[in-house]
Amino acid sequence: MRRAVLIAIPYAWLLALFLVPFGIVLKISLSDTAIAIPPYVPTLDLAEGWTGFRTFLSELDFENFVWLTEDDLYWKAYLSSFKIALIATFFTLLVGYPMAYGMARAPQEWRPTLMMLVILPFWTSFLIRVYAWMGILSNEGFLNQILLWLGVISEPLTLLNTNKAVYIGIVYTYLPFMILPIYAALDRLDGSLIEAAEDLGCSRLQAFWLVTIPLSRPGIIAGSFLVFIPVLGEFVIPSLLGGSGTLMIGKVLWEEFFSNRDWPVASAVAVVLLLILVIPIVLFQRNQQKQAEAEQ
Amino acid sequence: MGDIVSSTVFEPWEDARAEPLIRFRNVTKRFGSFTAIDNLTLDIYEKEFFALLGPSGCGKTTMMRMLAGFEHPTEGSIELAGRDIANVPPNKRAVNMMFQSYALFPHLNIWDNIAFGLRRDKLPKLDLEARVEEMLKLTRLEKFATRKPHQISGGQRQRVALARSLAKAPKLLLLDEPLGALDKKLRQDTQFELMDIQEKTGTTFVIVTHDQEEAMTVASRVAVMDEGRLIQVATPDRIYENPESVYVADFIGDVNIIQGRTSAVGDDTYSIEWAEGQRQLNATSATSFDNGQTCHLAIRPEKVTITSDRPEDADNAVQGRVHDIAYLGNLSTYYVELPNGTIIKAQTANTRRISRRSFTWEDPVWLSWTATAGVLLAN
Ligand SMILES: Nc1ncnc2c1ncn2[C@@H]1O[C@H](COP(=O)(O)OP(=O)(O)O)[C@@H](O)[C@H]1O
Ligand SMILES: [Mg+2]
């Protein structure tokens, strides 16, 4: 009995905070816009009983999903989000791997401090940090001033409101999600394996490539998914740092909801985004499971 | 004829002209303020099967790691084939090491683990495959070639580690406690296999072990170490029969140590005053002792004879009572308590069935041994 209750808690949580809201969003995505409060029809009126429910169901349709395929804004936004997420994940890996490696090779007594430094940014508001980047990247910002002062450039670089700024923002924000799983994998790596590789004729670089990289692969995969999945639907960074040319589905979603007040189309966009995300989430789970099995 | 005999005896360490393959010259290794290896000088010759024996933490692994190139001497130098190897990185040394932890690559299967070193040599594909198959056969691992290290047993892993380190046919092979995880039967088999491999390939082996029996079985010479120093380096039989110190005598095999004071009787013979009210013991010794000098008489239990009656004209005879009996199957060890409380071990071969053995608990017995049976040690 106690066990049943314990098991029921996470399921109840999932039901209340994921499945029910998803059901509501799904229902809205099948509705039509209306100038009303809430801004869609039909709404379920339980007073009319069974016949009321039947008429309610008959008014739902897939119009909005069809619409998503007709206006090429949407698939372009999905595609562009995918591309940006992919490239950003790659850059995060490029920056994060050496940091994780450095942490794992650092003397034992330094590691908690280094770990702390990686997590530290989480202690301030995400929005404030993104605004700070606006200050750094703008034409009169710190970065341009320093580069001008150093004489590296003669004209200020246009970074803010371009995709470059979006990439910088994403790499900066999501770096800890990349570093932590890679660090965990590298930390577990037995140093004598590297020595064995060198003993058998590898140079340092070969040993890194043939032993360290393959053995940290689960961490690389986990980190990449942990970055890729949320970045795909990212809204704040592209809307604050990106420009009019930055097309991301999160931004489209926001505009549908708040600018167009077209809740049904916005919901349809959200539902499709979720379906797309199911694939990498399943792959991520598979990776985690395989790793857990390998460790047994 | 004499010529043939002398050439079959393998004793390069007796030959002043022989060039050692490995030469430790006054090597000291410190980790911070801790001295792991203490001013150690040692020559190891080509084709030797050299065993490093000593308690845990005495610096055996550190010596291996210096040979492999993972640690560098704080002072002194190490030469390999006449060349100082201080600046040669591990991957450029003709030395392979079998790690105490095996260090198998978990992401590669057994075949690829063994092929790993060969691939670095850019061996032609066919040669490489032949060599890997040969190694698999040698270590009886053919059936496991496609498995990953975590899918085989501890003993099999150990054999993979051995195969991998042998595959490159190194000039010098370092084995760090290679047989620790094997059960007794498999360990003995593998020991003979190692000796066989060593003979076939002519590789120089340096083996680390804390199992003295293993060292005695496989090695051409044994170095007994303690706290970073060499205590004695000699052939197994010399180490066993002529230990130079109580530490070595005690470390290798079972031994009775009787402490006493010497007084010279003849040229090489001494009588030993060892306990109140006991007759003096007689022993010969090649090293000389002063009168009244403290000495330790070391006698192996198998050299002590146990009888129920007082033996006639024995050099040494003491009376006692059977305190305990350890039955080892082929052997029995009798723990005999003397009137003053000293326990002396005597070992006999069990040629008769256990029910018919002659002594049992509390029986009064006589122990005797010859004057040449023991070794007289100063410290
Ligand atoms: N990297 C190291 N740092 C500090 N101390 C070490 C290091 N490696 C070995 N030691 C110390 O040196 C001594 C000898 O170690 P080792 O050679 O591994 O002994 P063993 O004979 O058991 O193989 C031990 O006391 C060990 O703690
Ligand atoms: Mg060791």
XYZ file of C-alpha atoms and ligand atoms in Angstrom:
703
model
C 0.000 0.000 0.000
C 2.716 2.447 1.043
C 4.663 1.444 -2.029
C 1.706 2.038 -4.282
C 1.350 5.538 -2.837
C 5.053 6.225 -3.288
C 4.962 5.099 -6.894
C 1.786 7.083 -7.502
C 3.425 10.381 -6.514
C 5.653 10.836 -9.571
C 2.854 9.667 -11.839
C 0.405 12.092 -10.257
C 3.007 14.805 -10.719
C 3.471 13.875 -14.363
C -0.286 13.786 -14.884
C -0.991 17.118 -13.214
C 1.941 19.081 -14.559
C 2.566 17.549 -17.946
C -0.225 15.423 -19.355
C -3.151 17.641 -18.305
C -1.551 20.865 -19.593
C -0.549 19.040 -22.752
C -4.142 17.837 -23.149
C -5.362 21.411 -22.794
C -2.840 22.705 -25.347
C -3.743 19.879 -27.704
C -7.424 20.747 -27.354
C -6.747 24.418 -28.069
C -4.715 23.463 -31.124
C -7.810 21.705 -32.492
C -10.050 24.730 -31.851
C -10.745 27.870 -33.897
C -9.793 31.443 -33.049
C -12.497 33.704 -31.808
C -12.698 37.198 -30.468
C -13.646 36.133 -27.010
C -12.257 35.278 -23.627
C -10.583 32.820 -23.889
C -9.853 33.600 -27.541
C -10.999 30.339 -29.077
C -14.103 28.186 -29.614
C -15.499 25.732 -28.736
C -15.344 25.626 -24.973
C -16.720 22.674 -23.128
C -19.981 23.380 -21.289
C -20.555 20.569 -18.871
C -24.097 21.766 -18.070
C -25.370 20.450 -21.387
C -24.262 16.918 -20.619
C -23.571 14.233 -23.235
C -25.043 16.044 -26.251
C -23.009 19.113 -25.304
C -19.864 17.002 -25.326
C -20.772 15.521 -28.750
C -21.246 18.942 -30.339
C -18.024 20.091 -28.650
C -16.098 17.196 -30.200
C -17.620 17.729 -33.635
C -16.335 21.297 -33.677
C -12.689 20.234 -33.223
C -10.571 19.834 -36.360
C -7.014 19.780 -37.676
C -7.319 23.077 -39.565
C -4.463 24.666 -37.632
C -2.063 21.831 -38.372
C -2.955 22.044 -42.050
C -2.279 25.761 -41.821
C 1.225 25.077 -40.482
C 2.026 23.220 -43.694
C 0.504 25.893 -45.930
C 2.404 28.934 -44.664
C 6.106 28.258 -45.204
C 7.012 30.509 -42.255
C 6.491 27.566 -39.917
C 8.559 24.837 -41.499
C 11.285 27.389 -42.198
C 11.234 28.336 -38.530
C 11.423 24.694 -37.455
C 14.265 24.047 -39.864
C 16.139 27.173 -38.872
C 15.724 26.326 -35.173
C 17.094 22.880 -35.876
C 20.072 24.348 -37.701
C 20.790 26.920 -35.009
C 20.428 24.316 -32.253
C 22.761 21.959 -34.083
C 25.465 24.549 -34.718
C 25.144 25.993 -31.217
C 25.453 22.509 -29.699
C 28.583 21.944 -31.738
C 30.156 25.185 -30.522
C 29.141 24.457 -26.938
C 30.872 21.096 -27.232
C 33.933 22.758 -28.713
C 34.169 25.166 -25.790
C 32.885 22.801 -23.109
C 35.075 19.754 -23.768
C 38.417 21.420 -23.062
C 36.958 22.991 -19.935
C 35.659 19.643 -18.687
C 38.992 18.038 -19.565
C 40.896 20.716 -17.698
C 38.661 20.248 -14.677
C 39.104 16.486 -14.686
C 42.890 16.834 -14.933
C 43.112 19.547 -12.276
C 44.477 18.625 -8.835
C 41.852 16.996 -6.673
C 41.677 19.884 -4.213
C 40.848 22.412 -6.930
C 37.994 20.515 -8.464
C 35.175 21.575 -6.116
C 36.137 25.206 -6.723
C 36.209 24.754 -10.484
C 32.859 22.978 -10.360
C 31.506 25.860 -8.312
C 32.720 28.368 -10.902
C 30.880 26.470 -13.642
C 27.623 26.476 -11.691
C 27.999 29.973 -10.235
C 26.202 31.834 -13.084
C 23.011 29.938 -12.220
C 22.832 31.937 -9.036
C 21.897 35.102 -10.890
C 18.855 35.566 -13.057
C 19.137 34.193 -16.542
C 17.449 37.318 -17.952
C 19.949 39.615 -16.286
C 22.802 37.634 -17.758
C 21.328 37.817 -21.251
C 20.815 41.575 -20.844
C 24.435 41.803 -19.766
C 25.423 40.217 -23.057
C 23.444 42.916 -24.850
C 25.671 45.425 -23.096
C 28.780 43.519 -24.093
C 27.884 42.848 -27.714
C 26.264 46.125 -28.791
C 28.080 48.450 -31.175
C 29.179 50.666 -28.294
C 29.568 47.655 -25.991
C 32.572 46.474 -24.014
C 33.737 43.995 -26.593
C 33.885 46.514 -29.426
C 35.487 49.124 -27.188
C 38.212 46.733 -26.114
C 38.862 45.522 -29.652
C 38.968 49.102 -30.936
C 41.267 50.119 -28.127
C 43.568 47.158 -28.829
C 43.562 48.123 -32.494
C 42.326 44.715 -33.616
C 39.487 46.382 -35.516
C 38.945 49.900 -36.816
C 35.169 49.725 -37.216
C 32.857 48.362 -34.497
C 31.618 44.865 -35.247
C 27.901 44.387 -35.640
C 27.175 41.480 -33.337
C 24.005 42.300 -31.466
C 20.792 41.424 -33.293
C 22.536 38.899 -35.513
C 22.752 35.093 -35.379
C 26.321 35.426 -34.051
C 25.002 37.020 -30.884
C 22.444 34.218 -30.606
C 25.210 31.609 -30.830
C 27.306 33.427 -28.254
C 24.313 33.662 -25.944
C 23.428 29.988 -26.316
C 26.991 28.752 -25.849
C 27.354 30.933 -22.772
C 24.017 29.937 -21.235
C 24.106 26.222 -21.897
C 27.811 25.586 -21.270
C 27.295 24.024 -17.805
C 24.903 21.436 -19.274
C 27.680 20.390 -21.638
C 30.515 20.526 -19.134
C 28.966 18.566 -16.283
C 28.214 15.253 -18.037
C 31.542 15.323 -19.906
C 33.363 16.078 -16.681
C 31.562 13.193 -14.998
C 32.701 10.837 -17.766
C 36.301 12.090 -17.739
C 36.460 11.984 -13.961
C 35.601 8.291 -13.994
C 38.246 7.569 -16.616
C 41.027 5.431 -15.193
C 44.356 7.210 -15.693
C 46.185 3.937 -16.154
C 44.320 3.466 -19.458
C 46.130 6.476 -20.873
C 49.410 5.119 -19.551
C 48.646 1.735 -21.097
C 48.005 3.423 -24.436
C 51.309 5.293 -24.223
C 53.065 2.134 -23.136
C 51.757 0.428 -26.260
C 53.183 3.121 -28.517
C 50.704 5.998 -28.589
C 51.790 9.587 -28.439
C 49.886 11.787 -26.004
C 47.639 13.007 -28.805
C 46.941 9.516 -30.129
C 46.117 8.307 -26.632
C 43.692 11.185 -26.260
C 42.045 10.417 -29.568
C 41.945 6.639 -29.188
C 41.134 6.317 -25.506
C 39.966 9.539 -23.879
C 37.509 10.610 -26.568
C 35.817 7.211 -27.007
C 35.530 6.740 -23.256
C 34.017 10.177 -22.739
C 31.551 9.649 -25.584
C 28.557 8.946 -23.326
C 29.243 12.279 -21.635
C 29.566 14.029 -24.987
C 26.259 12.572 -26.168
C 24.461 13.363 -22.922
C 25.790 16.931 -22.889
C 24.898 17.491 -26.527
C 21.318 16.387 -25.980
C 21.032 18.425 -22.805
C 21.966 21.478 -24.889
C 20.236 20.604 -28.137
C 16.808 19.764 -26.714
C 16.112 23.026 -24.852
C 17.855 25.179 -27.482
C 15.490 23.900 -30.172
C 12.578 25.667 -28.461
C 14.645 28.565 -27.079
C 12.835 31.888 -27.075
C 14.531 34.396 -24.769
C 18.002 34.359 -26.337
C 16.913 34.769 -29.982
C 14.401 37.459 -29.095
C 16.839 39.494 -26.991
C 20.116 38.941 -28.832
C 18.874 37.969 -32.281
C 17.641 40.286 -34.974
C 14.787 40.277 -37.412
C 16.726 37.720 -39.451
C 16.866 35.224 -36.612
C 14.114 32.755 -37.214
C 13.437 30.353 -34.383
C 10.273 28.450 -33.620
C 10.167 29.624 -30.012
C 9.981 33.186 -31.230
C 7.255 32.325 -33.741
C 5.309 30.626 -30.986
C 5.564 33.681 -28.769
C 4.424 35.985 -31.548
C 1.429 33.785 -32.344
C 0.353 33.815 -28.730
C 0.982 37.405 -27.761
C 1.112 39.464 -30.956
C -1.495 37.657 -33.051
C -3.426 36.308 -30.112
C -3.990 33.225 -32.236
C -3.949 30.655 -29.461
C -5.027 27.696 -31.594
C -2.214 28.128 -34.159
C 0.278 28.802 -31.372
C -0.849 25.608 -29.661
C -0.479 23.675 -32.887
C 3.089 25.005 -33.210
C 3.776 23.888 -29.638
C 2.334 20.426 -30.208
C 4.434 19.889 -33.335
C 7.551 21.145 -31.508
C 6.906 18.650 -28.755
C 6.494 15.808 -31.253
C 9.766 16.774 -32.905
C 11.498 16.824 -29.526
C 10.307 13.339 -28.684
C 12.922 11.882 -31.053
C 16.038 13.385 -29.436
C 14.576 12.802 -25.966
C 14.132 9.111 -26.702
C 17.667 8.937 -28.106
C 18.968 10.691 -25.008
C 17.204 8.217 -22.737
C 18.637 5.334 -24.722
C 22.140 6.754 -24.284
C 21.664 7.143 -20.540
C 20.340 3.625 -20.234
C 23.182 2.124 -22.243
C 25.651 3.963 -20.075
C 23.996 2.711 -16.904
C 24.138 -0.842 -18.236
C 27.795 -0.541 -19.223
C 28.649 0.557 -15.700
C 27.171 -2.505 -14.064
C 82.310 -31.592 -21.769
C 83.030 -29.007 -19.150
C 82.474 -26.396 -21.810
C 78.942 -27.570 -22.495
C 78.048 -27.609 -18.834
C 79.253 -24.073 -18.250
C 77.383 -22.735 -21.278
C 74.043 -24.190 -20.165
C 74.245 -22.553 -16.777
C 72.610 -19.164 -17.112
C 74.403 -16.861 -14.724
C 75.316 -13.624 -16.451
C 75.409 -11.840 -13.095
C 78.480 -13.921 -12.207
C 80.217 -12.828 -15.386
C 82.101 -9.583 -14.926
C 82.158 -8.945 -18.692
C 78.402 -9.333 -19.230
C 76.644 -6.070 -20.079
C 73.411 -5.665 -18.114
C 70.254 -4.814 -20.033
C 68.961 -2.657 -17.221
C 71.151 -0.702 -14.913
C 69.815 1.218 -11.943
C 72.561 3.519 -10.693
C 71.981 5.030 -7.279
C 68.357 5.643 -8.079
C 66.323 7.571 -5.558
C 62.674 8.395 -6.105
C 60.837 10.775 -3.838
C 57.165 11.698 -3.827
C 57.212 15.011 -2.019
C 59.133 14.310 1.149
C 58.398 10.572 1.022
C 61.242 8.404 -0.268
C 59.763 5.513 -2.241
C 63.073 4.255 -3.691
C 66.204 4.819 -1.663
C 69.583 4.974 -3.415
C 69.092 1.709 -5.231
C 71.688 0.112 -7.493
C 70.779 -2.974 -9.485
C 71.757 -4.744 -12.700
C 69.347 -6.951 -14.607
C 70.659 -9.000 -17.514
C 69.188 -9.921 -20.840
C 66.923 -12.979 -20.832
C 66.618 -12.896 -17.092
C 63.380 -13.619 -15.315
C 63.844 -11.182 -12.497
C 61.453 -11.089 -9.561
C 60.888 -8.148 -7.245
C 59.571 -9.400 -3.972
C 58.531 -7.375 -0.991
C 55.665 -6.277 1.189
C 53.002 -3.948 -0.140
C 54.200 -0.342 -0.384
C 57.915 -1.173 -0.556
C 58.311 0.451 -3.983
C 57.969 -2.433 -6.456
C 55.421 -0.707 -8.663
C 57.437 2.499 -8.527
C 60.471 0.677 -9.941
C 58.361 -0.753 -12.743
C 56.884 2.631 -13.526
C 60.346 4.135 -13.766
C 61.346 1.416 -16.216
C 58.204 1.987 -18.265
C 58.763 5.745 -18.259
C 55.817 6.936 -16.167
C 57.993 8.092 -13.290
C 61.439 9.628 -13.355
C 64.192 9.097 -10.808
C 64.657 12.034 -8.477
C 68.359 11.154 -8.348
C 70.541 8.655 -10.159
C 70.025 7.169 -13.581
C 68.493 4.165 -15.284
C 70.121 2.663 -18.356
C 68.457 0.349 -20.824
C 70.864 -1.473 -23.134
C 73.628 0.929 -22.208
C 71.606 4.055 -22.853
C 70.276 6.482 -20.266
C 66.516 6.443 -20.723
C 65.662 9.508 -18.662
C 64.482 11.432 -21.715
C 62.865 8.602 -23.647
C 59.056 8.820 -23.418
C 57.063 5.644 -22.639
C 55.894 5.176 -26.224
C 59.476 5.184 -27.524
C 60.800 2.532 -25.139
C 61.078 -1.098 -26.217
C 59.414 -1.907 -22.925
C 55.881 -3.100 -22.323
C 54.117 -3.276 -19.038
C 51.325 -5.398 -17.778
C 49.475 -3.193 -15.322
C 48.495 -4.327 -11.878
C 44.957 -3.137 -12.661
C 45.232 -4.674 -16.180
C 44.159 -1.338 -17.714
C 42.232 -3.017 -20.518
C 40.427 -0.611 -22.831
C 36.758 -1.037 -21.915
C 35.507 0.266 -25.275
C 37.469 -2.282 -27.303
C 36.901 -6.003 -27.526
C 39.579 -8.529 -26.594
C 40.875 -8.787 -30.149
C 41.246 -5.037 -30.516
C 42.806 -4.712 -27.099
C 45.542 -7.126 -28.118
C 45.904 -5.488 -31.531
C 46.154 -1.997 -30.026
C 49.931 -1.880 -29.717
C 50.518 -3.605 -33.046
C 48.354 -1.033 -34.836
C 50.622 1.738 -33.540
C 53.533 -0.029 -35.259
C 51.688 0.151 -38.592
C 52.052 -3.584 -39.042
C 50.700 -4.971 -42.344
C 47.148 -6.237 -41.879
C 47.930 -9.919 -42.365
C 50.922 -9.903 -40.033
C 48.864 -8.104 -37.457
C 46.047 -10.603 -37.636
C 48.448 -13.514 -37.432
C 50.150 -12.024 -34.408
C 46.880 -11.369 -32.585
C 45.680 -14.905 -33.287
C 48.976 -16.238 -32.010
C 48.592 -14.294 -28.786
C 44.984 -15.416 -28.372
C 46.089 -18.982 -28.765
C 48.985 -18.611 -26.384
C 46.723 -17.272 -23.646
C 43.841 -19.583 -24.584
C 41.465 -16.739 -25.275
C 40.332 -17.611 -28.822
C 36.741 -18.060 -27.728
C 36.567 -14.623 -26.173
C 38.039 -12.548 -29.006
C 34.840 -10.624 -29.692
C 33.863 -10.003 -26.087
C 34.372 -6.771 -24.227
C 36.564 -6.759 -21.106
C 33.563 -6.462 -18.784
C 32.087 -9.636 -20.262
C 34.899 -11.950 -19.141
C 36.161 -13.163 -15.785
C 38.995 -11.675 -13.735
C 41.391 -14.443 -14.697
C 40.605 -14.037 -18.383
C 41.127 -10.299 -18.139
C 44.515 -10.931 -16.641
C 45.386 -13.129 -19.592
C 44.230 -10.447 -22.025
C 46.503 -7.966 -20.280
C 49.355 -10.425 -20.586
C 48.633 -11.085 -24.265
C 48.444 -7.383 -24.998
C 51.783 -6.663 -23.368
C 53.435 -9.625 -25.073
C 52.047 -8.864 -28.523
C 54.702 -6.328 -29.432
C 57.500 -8.723 -28.495
C 59.227 -6.120 -26.338
C 62.849 -6.317 -25.299
C 61.739 -5.979 -21.725
C 58.420 -7.032 -20.281
C 57.268 -5.682 -16.948
C 54.680 -7.710 -15.091
C 53.153 -6.039 -12.070
C 51.578 -8.748 -9.929
C 50.396 -10.483 -13.072
C 48.818 -13.497 -11.444
C 47.214 -12.034 -8.355
C 43.636 -12.647 -9.453
C 44.075 -16.257 -10.455
C 43.217 -19.228 -8.299
C 46.057 -21.479 -7.269
C 45.779 -24.073 -10.003
C 45.498 -21.570 -12.832
C 48.250 -19.511 -11.272
C 50.667 -22.408 -11.340
C 49.738 -23.211 -14.915
C 50.240 -19.603 -15.904
C 53.569 -19.452 -14.093
C 54.868 -22.321 -16.165
C 53.379 -20.755 -19.251
C 55.201 -17.519 -18.467
C 58.479 -19.373 -18.080
C 57.757 -21.156 -21.321
C 57.012 -17.908 -23.118
C 60.106 -16.351 -21.639
C 62.255 -19.209 -22.888
C 60.675 -19.175 -26.336
C 60.830 -15.443 -26.888
C 64.024 -14.695 -24.996
C 62.371 -11.601 -23.601
C 63.697 -10.201 -20.364
C 61.001 -10.341 -17.726
C 60.781 -8.309 -14.578
C 57.961 -9.559 -12.444
C 56.569 -7.990 -9.315
C 54.962 -10.235 -6.800
C 54.291 -10.449 -3.132
C 53.922 -14.204 -3.354
C 57.309 -15.683 -2.438
C 56.417 -19.086 -3.844
C 55.710 -17.505 -7.205
C 59.013 -15.647 -7.142
C 60.854 -18.866 -6.299
C 59.104 -20.777 -9.064
C 59.603 -18.471 -12.000
C 62.633 -16.345 -11.313
C 66.255 -16.670 -12.274
C 67.015 -14.143 -9.556
C 64.956 -12.653 -6.767
C 65.341 -9.231 -5.215
C 63.867 -8.903 -1.756
C 62.911 -5.307 -1.083
C 61.868 -3.353 1.953
C 61.072 0.344 2.231
C 62.603 1.246 -1.089
C 65.848 -0.635 -0.584
C 67.179 -3.939 -1.838
C 67.756 -6.285 1.072
C 69.173 -9.190 -0.912
C 69.470 -10.077 -4.580
C 70.249 -13.697 -5.360
C 69.024 -16.852 -7.038
C 65.947 -18.428 -5.452
C 67.876 -21.284 -3.859
C 70.481 -18.946 -2.376
C 67.764 -16.683 -1.032
C 66.108 -19.688 0.564
C 69.159 -21.536 1.822
C 71.471 -18.634 2.525
C 69.458 -15.614 3.493
C 71.674 -12.758 4.604
C 69.312 -11.373 7.186
C 66.485 -12.375 9.445
C 64.193 -10.194 7.313
C 64.895 -12.234 4.183
C 64.789 -15.567 6.006
C 61.469 -14.632 7.536
C 60.033 -13.228 4.317
C 60.826 -16.262 2.192
C 59.082 -19.344 3.454
C 58.581 -20.586 6.968
C 61.467 -20.319 9.421
C 62.342 -20.751 13.095
C 64.419 -17.907 14.483
C 66.308 -18.575 17.687
C 68.103 -15.647 19.236
C 71.234 -16.192 21.297
C 74.884 -15.369 21.890
C 77.768 -16.995 20.111
C 81.019 -18.377 21.357
C 83.518 -19.827 18.913
C 84.242 -23.532 19.203
C 86.247 -24.334 16.100
C 87.104 -22.550 12.866
C 83.570 -22.259 11.515
C 81.626 -23.717 14.398
C 79.957 -21.851 17.153
C 78.003 -22.779 20.193
C 75.000 -20.658 20.976
C 73.791 -19.734 24.415
C 70.115 -19.191 23.846
C 67.987 -19.860 26.942
C 68.353 -20.389 30.671
C 68.785 -24.014 31.558
C 68.930 -25.205 27.955
C 71.902 -26.893 26.396
C 73.861 -24.743 23.983
C 73.139 -25.162 20.304
C 75.789 -25.898 17.717
C 75.924 -24.314 14.318
C 78.423 -23.708 11.561
C 78.764 -20.381 9.869
C 80.959 -19.073 7.075
C 80.734 -15.546 8.434
C 82.577 -15.060 11.674
C 81.027 -14.011 14.957
C 82.686 -12.529 18.027
C 82.342 -14.234 21.339
C 79.214 -13.028 23.060
C 77.798 -11.435 19.915
C 74.035 -11.488 19.520
C 73.023 -13.848 16.723
C 69.930 -15.367 15.170
C 69.838 -18.971 14.177
C 67.397 -19.484 11.281
C 66.260 -23.036 10.663
C 63.655 -24.146 8.151
C 60.947 -26.357 9.705
C 61.586 -29.135 7.180
C 65.163 -29.403 8.491
C 63.994 -30.112 12.017
C 63.417 -33.790 12.787
C 60.755 -34.779 15.259
C 61.098 -38.027 17.235
C 59.557 -39.516 20.345
C 62.870 -40.722 21.782
C 65.971 -38.732 22.335
C 67.999 -38.992 19.109
C 71.482 -40.454 19.407
C 74.428 -38.193 18.602
C 72.433 -35.324 17.126
C 74.274 -31.953 16.948
C 71.287 -30.256 18.497
C 68.391 -31.762 20.386
C 65.684 -30.114 22.466
C 62.694 -31.548 24.223
C 59.181 -30.169 24.093
C 55.491 -30.882 23.856
C 53.296 -30.846 20.747
C 51.336 -27.640 21.009
C 49.557 -27.657 17.672
C 49.517 -29.550 14.408
C 48.847 -27.999 11.021
C 47.850 -30.632 8.532
C 48.644 -29.517 4.992
C 47.825 -32.701 3.151
C 51.213 -33.711 1.891
C 52.957 -32.152 4.899
C 52.285 -31.676 8.565
C 53.774 -28.870 10.606
C 54.181 -29.558 14.316
C 54.299 -26.584 16.633
C 56.386 -27.783 19.540
C 56.475 -25.796 22.752
C 59.747 -25.911 24.697
C 59.759 -25.677 28.526
C 60.697 -21.977 28.317
C 57.705 -21.216 26.108
C 59.514 -20.968 22.753
C 57.619 -22.517 19.872
C 59.636 -24.375 17.250
C 58.105 -25.604 14.013
C 59.027 -28.967 12.583
C 57.741 -30.221 9.274
C 57.440 -33.809 8.135
C 56.173 -35.388 4.982
C 52.951 -37.330 5.435
C 53.925 -40.640 3.985
C 51.420 -42.434 6.192
C 47.689 -41.977 6.510
C 46.672 -39.336 9.015
C 45.066 -41.820 11.421
C 48.380 -43.558 11.839
C 50.650 -40.602 12.414
C 52.979 -40.927 15.317
C 52.364 -37.737 17.309
C 49.369 -35.996 18.620
C 48.593 -33.026 20.823
C 50.442 -32.811 24.149
C 52.822 -35.662 23.272
C 56.343 -35.168 24.621
C 58.726 -35.105 21.651
C 62.362 -34.433 20.770
C 63.413 -32.029 18.059
C 66.834 -32.349 16.480
C 68.835 -30.848 13.668
C 72.370 -30.860 12.396
C 74.915 -28.137 12.895
C 74.771 -27.242 9.170
C 70.958 -27.158 8.942
C 70.545 -23.592 10.066
C 72.007 -20.250 9.063
C 73.597 -18.022 11.631
C 72.643 -14.389 11.085
C 73.943 -11.276 12.739
C 70.797 -9.246 12.098
N 52.318 9.067 -7.224
C 52.615 8.889 -5.919
N 52.536 9.899 -5.049
C 52.839 9.726 -3.743
N 53.226 8.565 -3.200
C 53.322 7.510 -4.017
C 53.020 7.609 -5.408
N 53.215 6.387 -5.973
C 53.608 5.581 -4.966
N 53.682 6.248 -3.798
C 54.114 5.693 -2.511
O 55.319 5.022 -2.697
C 55.342 3.812 -1.964
C 55.655 2.647 -2.866
O 54.544 2.424 -3.692
P 54.482 1.234 -4.721
O 55.692 1.281 -5.572
O 53.187 1.309 -5.419
O 54.507 -0.018 -3.750
P 54.296 -1.553 -4.089
O 55.577 -2.211 -3.670
O 53.164 -2.002 -3.235
O 54.001 -1.708 -5.537
C 53.996 3.692 -1.273
O 54.130 4.066 0.061
C 53.119 4.660 -2.013
O 52.174 5.224 -1.137
Mg 52.231 -2.433 -6.487
